[in-house]
Amino acid sequence: MIIVLKQGTQQKEIDSLTELIVGEGLQVAPIVGSDLTILGLTGDTSRLDDSRLESFRCVDRVMHVAEPFKKANRMFHPANTTVKINDNLEIGGKKLAIMAGPCSVEGKDQICGIARDVKASGANVLRGGAFKPRTSPYAFQGLKYQGLDLLCEAKAATGLPIVSELMSPYDIDIFMDKVDIIQVGARNMQNFDLLRQLGKVDKPILLKRGLSATIEEWLMSAEYILSGGNEKVILCERGIRTFETYTRNTVDLGAIPAVKKLSHLPVIVDPSHSTGKWWMVESVARAAVAVGADGLMIEVHNDPAHALCDGQQSIKPDLFDKVMQDVRKIAAVVDREV
Ligand code: PEP
Ligand code: MN
């Protein structure tokens, strides 16, 4: 439920209205805009009568939010949310977030070399998996804590902030210490215990779309994090499972304008996991920027043929450089920059 207040409403009127709402066991989030102040209500609003609220002179109108996601809803937060990563990057702002790096951290030379290459081409975040969610328990599972340390070395060498996937709530403290953006992978998009814990931390969360998740389910997962108090959520479209088997997943580029309409959260696209084929990454990256994505996450490897994970969809640094040149041109057309 949303309460739109009249212009010029005094703080004491907001306080007494808030008291009534909180007394009914609901939560209130005031959103003060330049010409509109609204109160976003979450919780069970069924006991709260519209007419009771409208009897307050400061109330202009009461609106019901049909969607089950509230804090993630654009009605609750009409302006775009931006998530500040460092002095160079605010995700959701004019500048695109370009996250690039290997699927998995494999060693010091590998991660530091790739970090230098992708930075030189224009990436502003280094990606690298340390804990890998693999379908087979016999497949390479990542360098784990050592992988995080190597990412920190690559950050120290290049200045690039780090994004890496967290799989277990037990590792939150170490991720808080070592990474700049915590990634929740597609397989954990509905790990609600993990999402609840991430709602309590002060760290940007990159929430990938689940393997077969609808847009609404994805936004409900974001709602878990937002409702806990962490408002730094970035969404990532990474393809969904459909009847098509030629590509690893089916990239849902229509989800970008849909998310932009439904929500205020920034959303990026991962053309690597979306397609599963290195030669498709360039064209899907271009399309993603054209359709309004706030950034990209791209797997880059110096030697894809020998990569320990996802070599088939990883591009080499020289092709990444070409992708960045393309993306720069498209970004200018859609009033964005790299
Ligand atoms: C990844 O980015 O390394 C990854 C495993 O992606 P996803 O969760 O989208 O499969
Ligand atoms: Mn991968």
GROMACS .gro file of C-alpha atoms and ligand atoms in nm:
model
  349
    1MET     CA    1   0.000   0.000   0.000
    2ILE     CA    2   0.117   0.352  -0.079
    3ILE     CA    3   0.000   0.674   0.080
    4VAL     CA    4   0.059   0.987  -0.124
    5LEU     CA    5   0.081   1.291   0.101
    6LYS     CA    6  -0.036   1.640   0.018
    7GLN     CA    7   0.228   1.897  -0.065
    8GLY     CA    8   0.346   2.094   0.237
    9THR     CA    9   0.264   1.820   0.489
   10GLN     CA   10   0.429   1.888   0.826
   11GLN     CA   11   0.655   1.632   0.992
   12LYS     CA   12   0.426   1.609   1.297
   13GLU     CA   13   0.135   1.503   1.073
   14ILE     CA   14   0.357   1.233   0.918
   15ASP     CA   15   0.455   1.122   1.269
   16SER     CA   16   0.097   1.077   1.387
   17LEU     CA   17   0.002   0.890   1.070
   18THR     CA   18   0.310   0.671   1.109
   19GLU     CA   19   0.215   0.596   1.469
   20LEU     CA   20  -0.125   0.462   1.359
   21ILE     CA   21   0.029   0.246   1.088
   22VAL     CA   22   0.305   0.106   1.308
   23GLY     CA   23   0.041   0.038   1.576
   24GLU     CA   24  -0.124  -0.198   1.325
   25GLY     CA   25   0.199  -0.397   1.303
   26LEU     CA   26   0.307  -0.258   0.965
   27GLN     CA   27   0.635  -0.106   0.847
   28VAL     CA   28   0.655   0.240   0.694
   29ALA     CA   29   0.916   0.366   0.451
   30PRO     CA   30   0.889   0.740   0.378
   31ILE     CA   31   1.011   0.841   0.033
   32VAL     CA   32   1.066   1.214   0.002
   33GLY     CA   33   1.086   1.328  -0.360
   34SER     CA   34   1.131   1.679  -0.496
   35ASP     CA   35   0.758   1.730  -0.548
   36LEU     CA   36   0.598   1.428  -0.385
   37THR     CA   37   0.624   1.260  -0.045
   38ILE     CA   38   0.494   0.908  -0.023
   39LEU     CA   39   0.476   0.651   0.252
   40GLY     CA   40   0.534   0.292   0.141
   41LEU     CA   41   0.366   0.037   0.369
   42THR     CA   42   0.477  -0.323   0.398
   43GLY     CA   43   0.329  -0.606   0.602
   44ASP     CA   44  -0.031  -0.726   0.619
   45THR     CA   45  -0.228  -0.418   0.515
   46SER     CA   46  -0.563  -0.600   0.501
   47ARG     CA   47  -0.675  -0.467   0.841
   48LEU     CA   48  -0.603  -0.109   0.748
   49ASP     CA   49  -0.907   0.069   0.611
   50ASP     CA   50  -0.849   0.322   0.332
   51SER     CA   51  -1.111   0.556   0.481
   52ARG     CA   52  -0.930   0.558   0.817
   53LEU     CA   53  -0.616   0.674   0.643
   54GLU     CA   54  -0.800   0.924   0.426
   55SER     CA   55  -0.943   1.089   0.738
   56PHE     CA   56  -0.595   1.229   0.796
   57ARG     CA   57  -0.593   1.572   0.635
   58CYS     CA   58  -0.240   1.527   0.505
   59VAL     CA   59  -0.336   1.224   0.294
   60ASP     CA   60  -0.388   1.298  -0.073
   61ARG     CA   61  -0.466   0.941  -0.184
   62VAL     CA   62  -0.419   0.578  -0.093
   63MET     CA   63  -0.303   0.333  -0.359
   64HIS     CA   64  -0.290  -0.045  -0.347
   65VAL     CA   65   0.011  -0.219  -0.496
   66ALA     CA   66  -0.107  -0.522  -0.687
   67GLU     CA   67   0.235  -0.684  -0.715
   68PRO     CA   68   0.363  -0.893  -0.423
   69PHE     CA   69   0.699  -0.715  -0.429
   70LYS     CA   70   0.677  -0.385  -0.248
   71LYS     CA   71   1.018  -0.238  -0.169
   72ALA     CA   72   1.144  -0.354  -0.509
   73ASN     CA   73   0.841  -0.192  -0.674
   74ARG     CA   74   0.881   0.127  -0.872
   75MET     CA   75   0.563   0.257  -0.709
   76PHE     CA   76   0.748   0.255  -0.377
   77HIS     CA   77   1.049   0.429  -0.522
   78PRO     CA   78   0.973   0.619  -0.844
   79ALA     CA   79   1.335   0.725  -0.912
   80ASN     CA   80   1.599   0.479  -1.033
   81THR     CA   81   1.812   0.332  -0.756
   82THR     CA   82   2.185   0.367  -0.802
   83VAL     CA   83   2.436   0.155  -0.611
   84LYS     CA   84   2.768   0.321  -0.538
   85ILE     CA   85   3.066   0.087  -0.566
   86ASN     CA   86   3.351   0.336  -0.546
   87ASP     CA   87   3.436   0.690  -0.659
   88ASN     CA   88   3.439   0.575  -1.022
   89LEU     CA   89   3.121   0.374  -1.038
   90GLU     CA   90   2.759   0.409  -0.937
   91ILE     CA   91   2.564   0.120  -1.088
   92GLY     CA   92   2.237   0.238  -1.242
   93GLY     CA   93   2.380   0.580  -1.323
   94LYS     CA   94   2.487   0.704  -1.666
   95LYS     CA   95   2.807   0.502  -1.671
   96LEU     CA   96   2.766   0.133  -1.752
   97ALA     CA   97   2.896  -0.127  -1.506
   98ILE     CA   98   3.132  -0.355  -1.695
   99MET     CA   99   3.217  -0.662  -1.489
  100ALA     CA  100   3.470  -0.886  -1.659
  101GLY     CA  101   3.704  -1.167  -1.567
  102PRO     CA  102   3.732  -1.544  -1.562
  103CYS     CA  103   3.459  -1.782  -1.457
  104SER     CA  104   3.697  -1.910  -1.187
  105VAL     CA  105   4.008  -1.776  -1.026
  106GLU     CA  106   4.278  -2.029  -1.116
  107GLY     CA  107   4.603  -1.872  -1.004
  108LYS     CA  108   4.783  -1.546  -0.939
  109ASP     CA  109   4.924  -1.487  -1.288
  110GLN     CA  110   4.592  -1.577  -1.447
  111ILE     CA  111   4.372  -1.345  -1.239
  112CYS     CA  112   4.618  -1.054  -1.225
  113GLY     CA  113   4.690  -1.077  -1.599
  114ILE     CA  114   4.322  -1.086  -1.693
  115ALA     CA  115   4.246  -0.803  -1.449
  116ARG     CA  116   4.508  -0.582  -1.616
  117ASP     CA  117   4.379  -0.667  -1.964
  118VAL     CA  118   4.011  -0.607  -1.892
  119LYS     CA  119   4.087  -0.284  -1.710
  120ALA     CA  120   4.288  -0.158  -2.006
  121SER     CA  121   3.986  -0.224  -2.230
  122GLY     CA  122   3.745  -0.040  -2.001
  123ALA     CA  123   3.608  -0.286  -1.743
  124ASN     CA  124   3.531  -0.124  -1.409
  125VAL     CA  125   3.469  -0.437  -1.196
  126LEU     CA  126   3.671  -0.761  -1.186
  127ARG     CA  127   3.469  -1.083  -1.170
  128GLY     CA  128   3.611  -1.417  -1.061
  129GLY     CA  129   3.455  -1.719  -0.896
  130ALA     CA  130   3.627  -1.855  -0.586
  131PHE     CA  131   3.340  -2.080  -0.474
  132LYS     CA  132   3.186  -2.248  -0.778
  133PRO     CA  133   2.837  -2.399  -0.784
  134ARG     CA  134   2.903  -2.696  -1.015
  135THR     CA  135   2.644  -2.945  -1.133
  136SER     CA  136   2.889  -3.230  -1.067
  137PRO     CA  137   3.052  -3.275  -0.726
  138TYR     CA  138   3.358  -3.410  -0.913
  139ALA     CA  139   3.408  -3.091  -1.116
  140PHE     CA  140   3.650  -2.813  -1.008
  141GLN     CA  141   3.483  -2.637  -0.715
  142GLY     CA  142   3.700  -2.324  -0.709
  143LEU     CA  143   4.006  -2.219  -0.508
  144LYS     CA  144   3.774  -2.103  -0.230
  145TYR     CA  145   3.946  -1.884   0.035
  146GLN     CA  146   4.271  -1.881  -0.159
  147GLY     CA  147   4.070  -1.762  -0.461
  148LEU     CA  148   3.938  -1.467  -0.260
  149ASP     CA  149   4.293  -1.376  -0.157
  150LEU     CA  150   4.408  -1.385  -0.519
  151LEU     CA  151   4.118  -1.158  -0.616
  152CYS     CA  152   4.238  -0.915  -0.348
  153GLU     CA  153   4.585  -0.924  -0.501
  154ALA     CA  154   4.440  -0.846  -0.843
  155LYS     CA  155   4.243  -0.560  -0.688
  156ALA     CA  156   4.557  -0.424  -0.525
  157ALA     CA  157   4.740  -0.440  -0.859
  158THR     CA  158   4.468  -0.277  -1.070
  159GLY     CA  159   4.233  -0.088  -0.837
  160LEU     CA  160   3.935  -0.278  -0.981
  161PRO     CA  161   3.663  -0.360  -0.728
  162ILE     CA  162   3.573  -0.729  -0.703
  163VAL     CA  163   3.252  -0.927  -0.751
  164SER     CA  164   3.248  -1.291  -0.647
  165GLU     CA  165   2.984  -1.551  -0.570
  166LEU     CA  166   2.891  -1.639  -0.213
  167MET     CA  167   2.732  -1.980  -0.172
  168SER     CA  168   2.694  -2.019   0.203
  169PRO     CA  169   2.578  -1.789   0.483
  170TYR     CA  170   2.877  -1.918   0.684
  171ASP     CA  171   3.113  -1.721   0.460
  172ILE     CA  172   2.939  -1.384   0.480
  173ASP     CA  173   3.194  -1.230   0.717
  174ILE     CA  174   3.489  -1.312   0.495
  175PHE     CA  175   3.308  -1.187   0.186
  176MET     CA  176   3.221  -0.866   0.372
  177ASP     CA  177   3.590  -0.821   0.429
  178LYS     CA  178   3.725  -0.917   0.087
  179VAL     CA  179   3.478  -0.838  -0.191
  180ASP     CA  180   3.307  -0.520  -0.309
  181ILE     CA  181   2.996  -0.686  -0.452
  182ILE     CA  182   2.855  -1.016  -0.328
  183GLN     CA  183   2.713  -1.227  -0.609
  184VAL     CA  184   2.418  -1.457  -0.548
  185GLY     CA  185   2.421  -1.711  -0.829
  186ALA     CA  186   2.126  -1.836  -1.029
  187ARG     CA  187   2.114  -2.159  -0.829
  188ASN     CA  188   2.084  -1.971  -0.503
  189MET     CA  189   1.833  -1.710  -0.613
  190GLN     CA  190   1.572  -1.875  -0.394
  191ASN     CA  191   1.798  -1.969  -0.105
  192PHE     CA  192   1.584  -1.764   0.127
  193ASP     CA  193   1.803  -1.809   0.436
  194LEU     CA  194   2.098  -1.673   0.241
  195LEU     CA  195   1.891  -1.382   0.107
  196ARG     CA  196   1.766  -1.296   0.456
  197GLN     CA  197   2.123  -1.284   0.588
  198LEU     CA  198   2.227  -1.061   0.299
  199GLY     CA  199   1.942  -0.829   0.390
  200LYS     CA  200   2.127  -0.751   0.711
  201VAL     CA  201   2.460  -0.647   0.562
  202ASP     CA  202   2.581  -0.321   0.418
  203LYS     CA  203   2.724  -0.443   0.089
  204PRO     CA  204   2.601  -0.437  -0.273
  205ILE     CA  205   2.444  -0.766  -0.379
  206LEU     CA  206   2.438  -0.886  -0.741
  207LEU     CA  207   2.130  -1.107  -0.763
  208LYS     CA  208   2.130  -1.334  -1.066
  209ARG     CA  209   1.802  -1.455  -1.211
  210GLY     CA  210   1.725  -1.816  -1.121
  211LEU     CA  211   1.749  -2.092  -1.382
  212SER     CA  212   1.372  -2.103  -1.433
  213ALA     CA  213   1.260  -1.798  -1.240
  214THR     CA  214   0.986  -1.566  -1.358
  215ILE     CA  215   1.050  -1.193  -1.337
  216GLU     CA  216   0.814  -1.178  -1.040
  217GLU     CA  217   0.999  -1.457  -0.854
  218TRP     CA  218   1.327  -1.277  -0.921
  219LEU     CA  219   1.191  -0.950  -0.783
  220MET     CA  220   1.051  -1.136  -0.481
  221SER     CA  221   1.403  -1.262  -0.410
  222ALA     CA  222   1.525  -0.903  -0.428
  223GLU     CA  223   1.243  -0.819  -0.187
  224TYR     CA  224   1.393  -1.059   0.071
  225ILE     CA  225   1.716  -0.859   0.068
  226LEU     CA  226   1.548  -0.517   0.058
  227SER     CA  227   1.300  -0.600   0.332
  228GLY     CA  228   1.590  -0.688   0.563
  229GLY     CA  229   1.724  -0.336   0.520
  230ASN     CA  230   1.989  -0.376   0.251
  231GLU     CA  231   1.883  -0.155  -0.038
  232LYS     CA  232   2.194  -0.213  -0.250
  233VAL     CA  233   2.058  -0.473  -0.488
  234ILE     CA  234   2.166  -0.508  -0.853
  235LEU     CA  235   1.982  -0.759  -1.071
  236CYS     CA  236   2.149  -0.972  -1.336
  237GLU     CA  237   1.971  -1.141  -1.627
  238ARG     CA  238   2.173  -1.451  -1.718
  239GLY     CA  239   1.933  -1.645  -1.937
  240ILE     CA  240   1.659  -1.886  -1.841
  241ARG     CA  241   1.586  -2.248  -1.919
  242THR     CA  242   1.345  -2.301  -2.209
  243PHE     CA  243   1.276  -2.576  -2.463
  244GLU     CA  244   1.569  -2.443  -2.671
  245THR     CA  245   1.885  -2.645  -2.632
  246TYR     CA  246   2.113  -2.490  -2.893
  247THR     CA  247   2.215  -2.219  -2.650
  248ARG     CA  248   2.300  -2.295  -2.286
  249ASN     CA  249   2.013  -2.070  -2.177
  250THR     CA  250   1.765  -1.843  -2.352
  251VAL     CA  251   1.856  -1.482  -2.298
  252ASP     CA  252   1.550  -1.283  -2.201
  253LEU     CA  253   1.631  -0.932  -2.317
  254GLY     CA  254   1.266  -0.833  -2.282
  255ALA     CA  255   1.317  -0.875  -1.908
  256ILE     CA  256   1.525  -0.557  -1.907
  257PRO     CA  257   1.250  -0.311  -2.004
  258ALA     CA  258   1.007  -0.518  -1.793
  259VAL     CA  259   1.224  -0.488  -1.482
  260LYS     CA  260   1.277  -0.118  -1.553
  261LYS     CA  261   0.901  -0.067  -1.559
  262LEU     CA  262   0.823  -0.279  -1.254
  263SER     CA  263   1.120  -0.189  -1.037
  264HIS     CA  264   1.368   0.087  -0.960
  265LEU     CA  265   1.661  -0.151  -0.921
  266PRO     CA  266   1.954  -0.152  -1.164
  267VAL     CA  267   1.977  -0.454  -1.393
  268ILE     CA  268   2.272  -0.587  -1.592
  269VAL     CA  269   2.305  -0.871  -1.845
  270ASP     CA  270   2.547  -1.164  -1.849
  271PRO     CA  271   2.585  -1.260  -2.218
  272SER     CA  272   2.827  -1.543  -2.129
  273HIS     CA  273   2.602  -1.767  -1.918
  274SER     CA  274   2.303  -1.651  -2.125
  275THR     CA  275   2.437  -1.810  -2.441
  276GLY     CA  276   2.708  -2.056  -2.337
  277LYS     CA  277   2.894  -1.978  -2.662
  278TRP     CA  278   3.191  -1.740  -2.681
  279TRP     CA  279   3.109  -1.624  -3.034
  280MET     CA  280   2.762  -1.506  -2.931
  281VAL     CA  281   2.886  -1.286  -2.646
  282GLU     CA  282   2.969  -0.985  -2.863
  283SER     CA  283   2.628  -0.954  -3.031
  284VAL     CA  284   2.427  -1.021  -2.715
  285ALA     CA  285   2.638  -0.767  -2.523
  286ARG     CA  286   2.556  -0.506  -2.787
  287ALA     CA  287   2.186  -0.591  -2.774
  288ALA     CA  288   2.182  -0.576  -2.393
  289VAL     CA  289   2.318  -0.223  -2.389
  290ALA     CA  290   2.079  -0.120  -2.665
  291VAL     CA  291   1.779  -0.251  -2.470
  292GLY     CA  292   1.871  -0.046  -2.164
  293ALA     CA  293   2.079  -0.269  -1.938
  294ASP     CA  294   2.282  -0.086  -1.673
  295GLY     CA  295   2.586  -0.298  -1.745
  296LEU     CA  296   2.733  -0.632  -1.844
  297MET     CA  297   2.902  -0.926  -1.682
  298ILE     CA  298   3.136  -1.102  -1.927
  299GLU     CA  299   3.361  -1.405  -1.882
  300VAL     CA  300   3.711  -1.335  -2.011
  301HIS     CA  301   3.995  -1.591  -2.005
  302ASN     CA  302   4.349  -1.572  -2.140
  303ASP     CA  303   4.341  -1.940  -2.245
  304PRO     CA  304   3.978  -2.054  -2.278
  305ALA     CA  305   4.077  -2.397  -2.416
  306HIS     CA  306   4.240  -2.480  -2.083
  307ALA     CA  307   4.001  -2.293  -1.851
  308LEU     CA  308   3.895  -2.496  -1.547
  309CYS     CA  309   3.536  -2.380  -1.592
  310ASP     CA  310   3.322  -2.238  -1.876
  311GLY     CA  311   3.598  -2.207  -2.138
  312GLN     CA  312   3.341  -2.256  -2.416
  313GLN     CA  313   3.170  -1.929  -2.331
  314SER     CA  314   3.477  -1.726  -2.232
  315ILE     CA  315   3.618  -1.469  -2.470
  316LYS     CA  316   3.986  -1.377  -2.495
  317PRO     CA  317   4.108  -1.032  -2.392
  318ASP     CA  318   4.147  -0.915  -2.754
  319LEU     CA  319   3.784  -0.994  -2.833
  320PHE     CA  320   3.679  -0.831  -2.506
  321ASP     CA  321   3.855  -0.518  -2.625
  322LYS     CA  322   3.652  -0.530  -2.948
  323VAL     CA  323   3.329  -0.584  -2.750
  324MET     CA  324   3.410  -0.274  -2.548
  325GLN     CA  325   3.460  -0.069  -2.863
  326ASP     CA  326   3.118  -0.181  -2.989
  327VAL     CA  327   2.956  -0.119  -2.653
  328ARG     CA  328   3.098   0.232  -2.640
  329LYS     CA  329   2.927   0.317  -2.969
  330ILE     CA  330   2.591   0.171  -2.865
  331ALA     CA  331   2.612   0.334  -2.521
  332ALA     CA  332   2.642   0.677  -2.682
  333VAL     CA  333   2.322   0.613  -2.883
  334VAL     CA  334   2.122   0.526  -2.570
  335ASP     CA  335   2.269   0.815  -2.371
  336ARG     CA  336   2.498   0.603  -2.158
  337GLU     CA  337   2.875   0.590  -2.130
  338VAL     CA  338   3.149   0.341  -2.052
  339PEP     C1  339   2.888  -1.729  -1.249
  339PEP     O1  340   2.866  -1.609  -1.277
  339PEP     O2  341   3.002  -1.771  -1.228
  339PEP     C2  342   2.777  -1.826  -1.245
  339PEP     C3  343   2.792  -1.946  -1.193
  339PEP     O3  344   2.665  -1.779  -1.301
  339PEP     P1  345   2.513  -1.828  -1.285
  339PEP     O4  346   2.484  -1.829  -1.138
  339PEP     O5  347   2.439  -1.723  -1.360
  339PEP     O6  348   2.504  -1.962  -1.349
  340MN      MN  349   3.085  -1.933  -1.543
   0.00000   0.00000   0.00000
